[in-house]
XYZ file of C-alpha atoms in Angstrom:
606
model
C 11.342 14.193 -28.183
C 9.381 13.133 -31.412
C 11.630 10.973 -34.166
C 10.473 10.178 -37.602
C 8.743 6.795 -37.988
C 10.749 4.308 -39.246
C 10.079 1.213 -41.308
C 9.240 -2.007 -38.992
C 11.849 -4.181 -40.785
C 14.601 -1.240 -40.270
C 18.056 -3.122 -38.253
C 17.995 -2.260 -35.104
C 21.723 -0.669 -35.606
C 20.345 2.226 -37.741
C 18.598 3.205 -34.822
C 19.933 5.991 -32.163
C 21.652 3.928 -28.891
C 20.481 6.720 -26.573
C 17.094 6.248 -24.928
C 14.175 8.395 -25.411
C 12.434 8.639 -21.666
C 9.282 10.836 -22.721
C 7.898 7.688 -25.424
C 4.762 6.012 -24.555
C 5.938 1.998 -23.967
C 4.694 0.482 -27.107
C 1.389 -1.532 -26.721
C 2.630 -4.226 -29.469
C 5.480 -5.361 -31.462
C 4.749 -3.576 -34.779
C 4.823 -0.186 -31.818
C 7.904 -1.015 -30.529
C 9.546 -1.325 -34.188
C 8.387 1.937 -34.616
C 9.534 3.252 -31.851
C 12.228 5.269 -31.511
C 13.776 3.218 -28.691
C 14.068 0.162 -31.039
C 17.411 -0.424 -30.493
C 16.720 -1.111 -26.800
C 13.393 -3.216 -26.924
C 15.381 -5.079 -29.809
C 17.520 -6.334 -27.018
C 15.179 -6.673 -24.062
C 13.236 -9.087 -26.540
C 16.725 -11.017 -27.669
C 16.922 -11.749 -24.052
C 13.327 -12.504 -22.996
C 13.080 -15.386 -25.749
C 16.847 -16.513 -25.148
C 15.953 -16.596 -21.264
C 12.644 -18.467 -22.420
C 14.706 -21.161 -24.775
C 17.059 -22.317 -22.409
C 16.945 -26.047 -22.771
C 15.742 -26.715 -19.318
C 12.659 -24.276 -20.003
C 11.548 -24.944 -23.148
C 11.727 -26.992 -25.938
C 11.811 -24.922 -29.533
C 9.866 -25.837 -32.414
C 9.669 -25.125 -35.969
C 6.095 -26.712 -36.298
C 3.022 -27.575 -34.058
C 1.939 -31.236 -33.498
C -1.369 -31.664 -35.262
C -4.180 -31.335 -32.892
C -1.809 -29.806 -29.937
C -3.230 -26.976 -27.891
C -1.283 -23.993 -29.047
C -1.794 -20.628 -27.031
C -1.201 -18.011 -28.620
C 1.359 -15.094 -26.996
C 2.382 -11.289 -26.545
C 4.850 -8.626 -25.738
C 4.156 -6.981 -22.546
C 6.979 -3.740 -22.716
C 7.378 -1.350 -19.612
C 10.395 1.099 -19.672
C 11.870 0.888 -16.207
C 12.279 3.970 -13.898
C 14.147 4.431 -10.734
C 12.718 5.918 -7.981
C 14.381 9.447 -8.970
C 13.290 8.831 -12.800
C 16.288 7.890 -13.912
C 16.344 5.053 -16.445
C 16.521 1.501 -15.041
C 16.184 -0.627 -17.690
C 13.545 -1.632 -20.851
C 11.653 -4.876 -20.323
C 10.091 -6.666 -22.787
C 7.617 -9.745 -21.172
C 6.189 -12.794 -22.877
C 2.638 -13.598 -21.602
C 0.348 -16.157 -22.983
C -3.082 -16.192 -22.727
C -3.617 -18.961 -20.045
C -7.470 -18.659 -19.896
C -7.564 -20.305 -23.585
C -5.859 -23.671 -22.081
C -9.196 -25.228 -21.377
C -7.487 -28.527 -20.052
C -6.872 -26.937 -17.066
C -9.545 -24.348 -16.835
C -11.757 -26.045 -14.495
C -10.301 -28.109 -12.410
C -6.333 -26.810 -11.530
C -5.423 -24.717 -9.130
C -4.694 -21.684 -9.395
C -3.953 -19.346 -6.182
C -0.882 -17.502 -5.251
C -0.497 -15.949 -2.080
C 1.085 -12.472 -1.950
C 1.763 -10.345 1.510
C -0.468 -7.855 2.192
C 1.213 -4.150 2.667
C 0.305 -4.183 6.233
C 3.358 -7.157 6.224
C 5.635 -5.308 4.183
C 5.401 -2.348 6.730
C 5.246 -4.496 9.825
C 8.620 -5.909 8.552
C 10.263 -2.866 8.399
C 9.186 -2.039 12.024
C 10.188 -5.099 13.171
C 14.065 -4.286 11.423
C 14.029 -1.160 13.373
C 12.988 -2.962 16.663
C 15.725 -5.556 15.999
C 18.121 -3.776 14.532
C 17.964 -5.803 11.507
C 19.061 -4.969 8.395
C 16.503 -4.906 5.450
C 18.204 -6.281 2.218
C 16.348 -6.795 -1.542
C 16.840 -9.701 -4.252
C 14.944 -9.945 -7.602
C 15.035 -12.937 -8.935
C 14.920 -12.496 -13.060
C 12.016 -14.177 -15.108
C 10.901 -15.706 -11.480
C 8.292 -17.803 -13.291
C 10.221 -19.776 -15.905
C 12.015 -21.478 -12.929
C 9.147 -23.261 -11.933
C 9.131 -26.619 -13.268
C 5.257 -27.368 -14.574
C 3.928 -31.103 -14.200
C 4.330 -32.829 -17.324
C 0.514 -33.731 -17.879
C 0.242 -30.035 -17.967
C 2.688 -29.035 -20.015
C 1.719 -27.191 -23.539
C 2.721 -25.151 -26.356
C 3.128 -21.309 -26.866
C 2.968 -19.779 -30.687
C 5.390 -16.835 -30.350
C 4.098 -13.169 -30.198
C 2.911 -12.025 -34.140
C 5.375 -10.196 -35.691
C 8.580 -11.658 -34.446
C 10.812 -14.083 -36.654
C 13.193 -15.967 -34.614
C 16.531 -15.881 -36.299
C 16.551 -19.470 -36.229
C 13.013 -20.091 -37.756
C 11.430 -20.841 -34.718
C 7.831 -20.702 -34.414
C 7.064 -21.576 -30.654
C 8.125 -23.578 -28.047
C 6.660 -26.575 -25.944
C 7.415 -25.214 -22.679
C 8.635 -27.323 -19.242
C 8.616 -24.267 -16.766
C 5.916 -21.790 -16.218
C 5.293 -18.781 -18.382
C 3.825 -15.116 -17.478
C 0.463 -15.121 -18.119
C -0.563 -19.043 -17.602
C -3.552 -19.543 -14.620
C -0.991 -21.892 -12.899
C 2.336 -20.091 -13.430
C 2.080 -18.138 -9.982
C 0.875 -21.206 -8.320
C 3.749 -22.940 -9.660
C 6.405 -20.234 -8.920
C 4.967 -19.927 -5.172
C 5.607 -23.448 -4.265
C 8.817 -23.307 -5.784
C 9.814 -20.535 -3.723
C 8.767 -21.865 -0.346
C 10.378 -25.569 -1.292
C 13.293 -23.242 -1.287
C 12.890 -21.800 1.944
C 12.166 -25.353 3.765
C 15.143 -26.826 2.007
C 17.717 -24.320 2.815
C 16.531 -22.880 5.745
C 14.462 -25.779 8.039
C 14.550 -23.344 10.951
C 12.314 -20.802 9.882
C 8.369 -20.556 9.465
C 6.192 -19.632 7.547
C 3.400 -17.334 9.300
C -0.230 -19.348 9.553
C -1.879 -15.244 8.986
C 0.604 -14.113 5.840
C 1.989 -17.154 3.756
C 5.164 -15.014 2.123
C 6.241 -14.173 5.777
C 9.263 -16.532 7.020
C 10.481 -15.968 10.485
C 13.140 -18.006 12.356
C 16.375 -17.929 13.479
C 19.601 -18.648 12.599
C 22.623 -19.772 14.354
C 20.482 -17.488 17.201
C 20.708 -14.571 15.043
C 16.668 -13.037 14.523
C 16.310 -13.503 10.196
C 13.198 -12.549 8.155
C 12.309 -13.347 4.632
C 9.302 -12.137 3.183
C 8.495 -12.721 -0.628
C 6.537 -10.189 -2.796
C 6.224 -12.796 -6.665
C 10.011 -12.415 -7.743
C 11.292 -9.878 -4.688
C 12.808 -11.287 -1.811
C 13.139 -9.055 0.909
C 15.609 -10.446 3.854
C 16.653 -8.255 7.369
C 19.038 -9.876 9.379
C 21.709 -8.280 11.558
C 24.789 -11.123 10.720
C 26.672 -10.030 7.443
C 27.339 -13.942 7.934
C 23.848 -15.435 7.495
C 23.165 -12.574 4.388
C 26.350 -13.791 2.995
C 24.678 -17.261 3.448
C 21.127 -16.370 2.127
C 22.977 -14.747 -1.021
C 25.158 -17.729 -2.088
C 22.065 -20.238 -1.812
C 19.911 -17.340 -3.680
C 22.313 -16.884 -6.109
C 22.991 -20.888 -6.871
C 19.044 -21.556 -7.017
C 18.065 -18.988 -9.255
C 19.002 -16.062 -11.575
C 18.443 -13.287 -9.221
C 20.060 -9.610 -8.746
C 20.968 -8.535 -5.661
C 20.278 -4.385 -5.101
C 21.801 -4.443 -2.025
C 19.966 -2.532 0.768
C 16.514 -2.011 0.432
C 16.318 1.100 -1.671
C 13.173 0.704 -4.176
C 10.153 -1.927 -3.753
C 6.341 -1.815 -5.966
C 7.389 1.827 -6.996
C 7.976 3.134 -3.688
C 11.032 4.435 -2.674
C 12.815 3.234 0.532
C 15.195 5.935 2.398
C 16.926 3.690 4.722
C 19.222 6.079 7.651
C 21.185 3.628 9.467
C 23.942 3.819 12.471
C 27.565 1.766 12.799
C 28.352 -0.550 15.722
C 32.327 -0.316 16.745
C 32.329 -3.818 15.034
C 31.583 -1.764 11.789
C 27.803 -3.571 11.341
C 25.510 -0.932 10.872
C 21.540 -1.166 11.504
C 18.420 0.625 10.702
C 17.137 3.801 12.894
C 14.264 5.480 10.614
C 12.995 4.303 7.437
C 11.186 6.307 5.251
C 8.427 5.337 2.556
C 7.807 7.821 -0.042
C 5.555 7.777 -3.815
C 7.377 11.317 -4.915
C 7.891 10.187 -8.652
C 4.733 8.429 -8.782
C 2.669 11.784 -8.044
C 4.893 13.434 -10.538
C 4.163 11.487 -13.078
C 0.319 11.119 -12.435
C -0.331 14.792 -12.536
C 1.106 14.726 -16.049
C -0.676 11.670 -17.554
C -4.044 13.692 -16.179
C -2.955 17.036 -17.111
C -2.777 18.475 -13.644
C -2.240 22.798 -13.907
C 1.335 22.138 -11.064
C 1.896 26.114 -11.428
C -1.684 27.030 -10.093
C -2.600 27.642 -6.306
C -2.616 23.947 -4.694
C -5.500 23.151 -2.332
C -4.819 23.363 1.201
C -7.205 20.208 2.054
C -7.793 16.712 0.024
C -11.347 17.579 -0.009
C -13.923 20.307 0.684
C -15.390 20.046 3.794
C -18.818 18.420 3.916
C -18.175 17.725 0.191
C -21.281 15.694 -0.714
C -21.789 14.724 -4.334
C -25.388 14.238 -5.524
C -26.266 10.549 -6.702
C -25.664 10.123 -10.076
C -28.462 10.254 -12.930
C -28.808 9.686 -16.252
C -28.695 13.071 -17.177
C -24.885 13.330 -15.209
C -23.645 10.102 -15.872
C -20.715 10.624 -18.233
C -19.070 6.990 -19.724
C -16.770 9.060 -22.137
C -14.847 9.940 -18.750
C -15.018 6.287 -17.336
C -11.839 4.844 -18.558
C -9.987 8.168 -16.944
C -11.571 8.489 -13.668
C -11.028 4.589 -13.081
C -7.670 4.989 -13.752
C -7.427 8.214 -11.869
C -8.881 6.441 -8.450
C -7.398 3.183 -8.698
C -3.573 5.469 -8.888
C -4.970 7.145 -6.046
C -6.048 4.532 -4.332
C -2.229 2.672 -4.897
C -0.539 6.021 -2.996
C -3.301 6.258 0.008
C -3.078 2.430 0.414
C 1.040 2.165 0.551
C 2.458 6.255 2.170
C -0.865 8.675 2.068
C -3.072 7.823 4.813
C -4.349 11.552 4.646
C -5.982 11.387 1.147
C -6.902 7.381 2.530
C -10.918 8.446 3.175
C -11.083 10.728 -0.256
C -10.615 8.390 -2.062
C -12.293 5.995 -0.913
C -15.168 8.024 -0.999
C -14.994 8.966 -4.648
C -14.266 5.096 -5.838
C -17.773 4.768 -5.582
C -18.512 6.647 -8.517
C -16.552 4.464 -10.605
C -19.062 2.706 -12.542
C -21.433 5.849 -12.501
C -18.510 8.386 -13.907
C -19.811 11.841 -13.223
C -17.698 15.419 -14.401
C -18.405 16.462 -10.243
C -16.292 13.206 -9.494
C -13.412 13.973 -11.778
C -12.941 16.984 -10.108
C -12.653 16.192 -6.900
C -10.564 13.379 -8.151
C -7.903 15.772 -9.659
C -8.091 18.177 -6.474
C -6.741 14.811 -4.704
C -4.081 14.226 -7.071
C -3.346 18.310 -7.544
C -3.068 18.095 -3.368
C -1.121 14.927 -3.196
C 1.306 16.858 -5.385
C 2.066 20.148 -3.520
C 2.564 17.909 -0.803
C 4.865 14.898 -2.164
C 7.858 15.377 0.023
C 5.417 13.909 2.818
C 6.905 10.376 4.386
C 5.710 7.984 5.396
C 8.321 7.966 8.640
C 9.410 4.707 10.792
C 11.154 5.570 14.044
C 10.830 2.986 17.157
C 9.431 4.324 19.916
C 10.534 2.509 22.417
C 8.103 3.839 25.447
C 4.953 3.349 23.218
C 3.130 0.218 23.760
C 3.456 -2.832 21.318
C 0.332 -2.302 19.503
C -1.947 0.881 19.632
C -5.348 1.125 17.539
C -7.394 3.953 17.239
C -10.814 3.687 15.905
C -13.649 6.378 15.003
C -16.710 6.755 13.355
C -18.645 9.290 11.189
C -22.553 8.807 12.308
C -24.783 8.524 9.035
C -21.630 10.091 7.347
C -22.919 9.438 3.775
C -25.664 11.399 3.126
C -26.737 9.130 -0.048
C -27.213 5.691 1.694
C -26.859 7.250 5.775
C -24.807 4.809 6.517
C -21.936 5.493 9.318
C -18.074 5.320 7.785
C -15.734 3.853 9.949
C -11.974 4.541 10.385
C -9.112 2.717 12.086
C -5.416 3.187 12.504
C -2.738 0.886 13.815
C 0.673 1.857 15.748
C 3.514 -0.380 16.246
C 5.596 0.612 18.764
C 5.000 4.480 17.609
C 4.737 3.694 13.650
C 1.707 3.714 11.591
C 1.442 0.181 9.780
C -2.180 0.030 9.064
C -4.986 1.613 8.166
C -8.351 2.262 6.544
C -11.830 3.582 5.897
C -15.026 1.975 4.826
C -18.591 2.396 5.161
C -20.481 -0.129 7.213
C -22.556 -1.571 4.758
C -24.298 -4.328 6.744
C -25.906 -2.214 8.883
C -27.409 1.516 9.513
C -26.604 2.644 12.472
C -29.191 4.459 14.789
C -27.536 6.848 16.808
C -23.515 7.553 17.267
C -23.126 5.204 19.903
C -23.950 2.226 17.826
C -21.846 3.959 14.833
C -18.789 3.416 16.887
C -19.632 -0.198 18.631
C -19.638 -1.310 15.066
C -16.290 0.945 14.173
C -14.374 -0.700 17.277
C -15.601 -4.207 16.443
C -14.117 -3.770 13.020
C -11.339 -2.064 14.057
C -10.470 -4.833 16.509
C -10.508 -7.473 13.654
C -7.960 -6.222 11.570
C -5.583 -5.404 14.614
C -6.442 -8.566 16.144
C -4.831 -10.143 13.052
C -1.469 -8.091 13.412
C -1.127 -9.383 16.746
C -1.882 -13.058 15.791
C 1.089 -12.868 13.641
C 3.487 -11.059 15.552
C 2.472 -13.157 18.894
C 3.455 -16.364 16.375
C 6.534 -15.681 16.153
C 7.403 -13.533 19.373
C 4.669 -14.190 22.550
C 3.532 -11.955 24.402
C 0.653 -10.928 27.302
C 0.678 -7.216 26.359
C -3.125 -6.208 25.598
C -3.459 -3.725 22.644
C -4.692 -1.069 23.476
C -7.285 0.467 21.507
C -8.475 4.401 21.847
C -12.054 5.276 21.098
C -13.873 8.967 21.327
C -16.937 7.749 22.781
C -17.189 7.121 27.103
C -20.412 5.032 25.920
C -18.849 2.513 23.789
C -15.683 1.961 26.390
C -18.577 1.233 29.227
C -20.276 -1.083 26.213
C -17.572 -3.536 25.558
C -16.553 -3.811 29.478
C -19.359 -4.551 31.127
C -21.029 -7.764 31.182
C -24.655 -7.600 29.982
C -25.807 -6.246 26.520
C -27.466 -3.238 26.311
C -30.761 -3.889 24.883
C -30.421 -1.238 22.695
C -27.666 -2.840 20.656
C -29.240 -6.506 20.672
C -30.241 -5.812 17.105
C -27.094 -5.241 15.617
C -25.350 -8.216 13.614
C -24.068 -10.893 16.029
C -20.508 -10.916 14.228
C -20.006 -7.621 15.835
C -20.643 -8.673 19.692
C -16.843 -10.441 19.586
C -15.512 -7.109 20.841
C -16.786 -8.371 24.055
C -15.182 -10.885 24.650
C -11.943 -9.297 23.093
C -12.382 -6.513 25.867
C -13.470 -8.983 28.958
C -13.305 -12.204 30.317
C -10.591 -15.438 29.228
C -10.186 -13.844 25.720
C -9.415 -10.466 26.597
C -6.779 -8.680 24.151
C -7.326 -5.501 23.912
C -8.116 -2.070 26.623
C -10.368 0.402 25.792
C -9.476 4.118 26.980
C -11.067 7.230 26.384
C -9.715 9.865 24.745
C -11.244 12.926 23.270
C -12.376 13.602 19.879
C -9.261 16.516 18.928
C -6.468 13.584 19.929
C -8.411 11.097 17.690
C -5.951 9.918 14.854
C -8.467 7.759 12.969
C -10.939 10.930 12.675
C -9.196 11.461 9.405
C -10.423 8.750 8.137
C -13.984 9.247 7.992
C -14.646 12.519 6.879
C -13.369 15.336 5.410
C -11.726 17.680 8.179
C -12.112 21.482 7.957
C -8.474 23.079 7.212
C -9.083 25.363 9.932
C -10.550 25.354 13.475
C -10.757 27.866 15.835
C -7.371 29.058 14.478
C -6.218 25.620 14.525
C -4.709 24.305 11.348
C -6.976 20.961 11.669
C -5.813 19.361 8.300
C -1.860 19.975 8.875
C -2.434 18.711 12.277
C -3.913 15.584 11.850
C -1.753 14.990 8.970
C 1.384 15.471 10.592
C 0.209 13.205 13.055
C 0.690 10.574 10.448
C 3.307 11.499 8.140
C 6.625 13.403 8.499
C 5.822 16.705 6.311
C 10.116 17.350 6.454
C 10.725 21.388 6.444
C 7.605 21.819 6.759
C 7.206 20.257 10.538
C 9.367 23.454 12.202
C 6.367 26.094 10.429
C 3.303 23.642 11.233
C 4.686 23.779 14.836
C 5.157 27.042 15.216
C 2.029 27.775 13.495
C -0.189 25.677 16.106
C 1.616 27.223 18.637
C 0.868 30.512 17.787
C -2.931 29.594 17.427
C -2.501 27.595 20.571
C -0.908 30.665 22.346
C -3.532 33.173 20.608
C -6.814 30.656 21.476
C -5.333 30.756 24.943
C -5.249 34.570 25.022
C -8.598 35.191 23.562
C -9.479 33.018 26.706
C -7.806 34.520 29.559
C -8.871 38.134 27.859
C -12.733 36.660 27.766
C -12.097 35.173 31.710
C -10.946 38.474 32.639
C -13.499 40.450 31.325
C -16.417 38.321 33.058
C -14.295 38.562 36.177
C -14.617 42.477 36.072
C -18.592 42.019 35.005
C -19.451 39.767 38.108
C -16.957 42.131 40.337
C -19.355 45.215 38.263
C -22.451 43.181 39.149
C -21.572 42.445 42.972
C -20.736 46.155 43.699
C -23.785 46.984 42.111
C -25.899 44.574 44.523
C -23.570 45.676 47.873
C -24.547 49.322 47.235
C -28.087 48.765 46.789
C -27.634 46.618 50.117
C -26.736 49.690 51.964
C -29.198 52.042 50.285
C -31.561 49.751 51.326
């Protein structure tokens, strides 16, 4: 809904109270005066600079120090959705622009761990294995409680445009601000001096620094923090009673209860109740419905016309990019296109993981052909956004199962071999990926996958490291590989002198799969029961009357309503294939019993 454009130095009162969801968040100040929604980002900034001027923050000012450093500052404003679209709330951030503080642009440090996604959904596993409950705190503007040295303290000029009622013109600030090199540094060890304070018993993991793992009063609790969310699971109401009082007391944080919503994603926790009344997690499920909804409008995606039935064509090879193709007015777009894509196969799409991937490369060479294919991603991802990404424990699988593949000379630009690699824990998919290896062309298949299971065992070697940190075990992880040659490879002990040229950083597999500092088991399996095959290429949608995309796919999502028709569907081509074969048995059965009668009666004549 469009409004007439009012004045900038209209009162906020004259303007309508009710929110206007389909306006573009305003870009600057003078923007969100204008906007119809001023009411609202009238108060989100009241309470940004009032959070900001709290006297233990900042110190106001009416006029700069001669010769201070004075960074200048901005309105960052993002209207808020739930994970159903409903309104959440408008949010208006004050950033500075920390690169112009050259005192500290050298020489301070500036890193801030954050977990990796692979940790986020490894936590949630390990709540359904322990029958924890996953809870989720925000703590509000996270960085201005982080208290800042004071020989690196300085001043901000507030954002042009605003007055301050009270004449204020900056503020020399004491605790960090958005948008300062050191702020996340700052906030980060503020966070973890909280954790070792309150809660000595638990550690922080060596592999992910925002993973805390301990235990309280012997009760299993887990704390991992994403910036300003805190995500706990513990199974004692007592100890998250606990947590939330100390939470609460150190900071200004909001408490959401359980974990329902986290980076856009939306968490559907189904739980069961003890007698005792405690209830704990059975299946989680991790879904980016909204967030394909609202791509395929920003990029104009046709919803009403036939979807695709498959990410990508099969074989789909684009041709390198020339002058002549090369189109930079669609640059801006298509990044922004992949990089969304790339959010929803990295977090709940494995199935569109390798497509992407695939087309990122023509990011900086933007071609119309590229586009395309983009938007058949995006148009796919969208006819099938009630897939989940589904957590159940599985409590018969082993701890850790990997499955790697390989795609030999798979691009046809470069002929280099992709790679692809899944991870199971305990039954549920927590990592994954798909990249080409770069470093080296292989020569034939066999080397293609050497190199795919040596990278494969890295990243799951690095799963187990944590988990094994925290909870030991002997298990081995088993890894499952389509090639007989490879699994005979990484067993036996000497090299095959056909593989003495590859990159020495690849030979570890062997001693992961042999000797002292064995962890993982090769087995066999064949190339149709290959998860990771989905991950480096694009599958046909059909196969001998098999449904190949569906199948692979539901292999690693739960595709809801749509499970019951897949399944009946493969086993109608199942049950068809394996008529067409006892029909084609038959019928050489009758041609050799033709063929022997023929040769018995010329026996006789004879």
């Amino acid at each position: 809904m469009l409004l007439a454009l009012r004045d900038a130095d209209s009162d906020p009162a004259d303007f309508p109270s009710d929110a206007f969801m389909d306006e573009p968040d305003p870009a600057t100040y003078r923007q969100a005066r204008l906007s119809p929604n001023w009411r609202q980002w009238h108060k989100a900034i009241q309470s940004e600079i009032d959070g900001i001027l709290q006297p233990d923050r900042a110190d106001p000012v009416t006029a700069f120090p001669p010769g201070s450093t004075v960074l200048p500052s901005k309105f960052v404003f993002k209207l808020k959705k739930l994970t159903d679209g409903s309104l959440d709330k408008f949010k208006a951030r004050c950033t500075t622009r920390g690169d112009m503080d050259r005192t500290f642009y050298e020489e301070a440090e500036t890193f801030a761990p954050t977990p990796q996604l692979t940790t986020f959904r490894l936590l949630l596993a390990l709540c359904l294995k322990h029958r924890l409950m996953p809870y989720h705190y925000d703590v509000s503007q996270a960085f201005l409680q982080a208290l800042i040295p004071e020989d690196e303290r300085y001043y901000v000029r507030f954002p042009k445009g605003y007055i301050h009622p009270k004449g204020y013109v900056g503020a020399y600030m004491k605790k960090a601000l958005y948008g300062h090199r050191t702020s996340g540094r700052l906030w980060s060890e503020t966070a973890h001096r909280f954790m070792t304070d309150r809660y000595p018993t638990l550690s922080r993991s060596t592999y992910d620094e925002c993973l805390y793992i301990g235990w309280i009063d012997t009760q299993l609790f887990i704390v991992l923090i994403y910036v300003d969310d805190f995500i706990v699971a513990c199974a004692d109401e007592l100890s998250r009673a606990r947590f939330h009082t100390d939470i609460m007391s150190t900071f200004q944080a909001t408490y959401s209860g359980v974990l329902n919503q986290f980076l856009q994603l939306r968490v559907d926790v189904q739980t069961e109740t003890l007698p005792t009344g405690e209830s704990y997690p059975t299946r989680i499920e991790l879904s980016h419905e909204r967030s394909i909804t609202d791509l395929c409008a920003k990029f104009s995606i046709d919803t009403d016309k036939q979807p695709p039935r498959s990410p990508m064509t099969e074989g789909l090879s684009l041709p390198i990019p020339s002058p002549d193709t090369i189109d930079r007015s669609i640059e801006t777009p298509l990044r922004s296109l992949i990089y969304s894509l790339l959010w929803l196969a990295r977090t709940v799409r494995p199935d569109i993981y390798y497509h992407v991937t695939y087309l990122a490369q023509f990011c900086h060479q933007p071609t119309v052909e590229a586009l395309t294919a983009a938007k058949r991603i995006l148009h796919y991802a969208y006819s099938t956004r009630d897939y989940t990404l589904a957590m159940a424990i599985d409590s018969a699988a082993p701890q850790l199962t990997a499955f790697c593949d390989s795609d030999h000379a798979g691009d046809t630009a470069t002929r280099n071999s992709v790679s692809g690699y899944c991870l199971y824990f305990h039954g549920m998919l927590i990592d994954w990926w798909s990249k080409k290896q770069k470093s080296c062309t292989a020569l034939h298949s066999t080397e293609a996958e050497y190199v795919a299971m040596s990278e494969a065992c890295t990243s799951a070697l690095a799963i187990y490291n944590t988990l094994t940190e925290f909870f030991p075990s002997d298990e081995l992880i088993t890894i499952n590989v389509d090639n007989s040659a490879v699994q005979t490879l990484v067993t036996q002990r000497a090299l095959s002198s056909k593989l003495k040229h590859i990159a020495v950083r690849y030979h570890a597999v062997r001693n992961w799969c042999q000797g002292p500092l064995r962890k993982f088991t090769p087995v066999w399996i064949p190339t149709d029961d290959n998860q990771s095959d989905i991950f480096t290429k694009a599958l046909p949608i059909t196969k001998h009357g098999v449904p190949i995309i569906d199948k692979f796919t539901a292999r690693l999502l739960d595709i809801k309503d749509r499970r019951v028709k897949l399944v009946e569907k493969l086993r109608a081509a199942e049950a068809q294939q394996l008529h067409a074969q006892q029909q084609q048995l038959q019928q050489q059965q009758r041609q050799d019993e033709i063929v022997l009668a023929s040769l018995q009666r010329q026996n006789l004549i004879g």
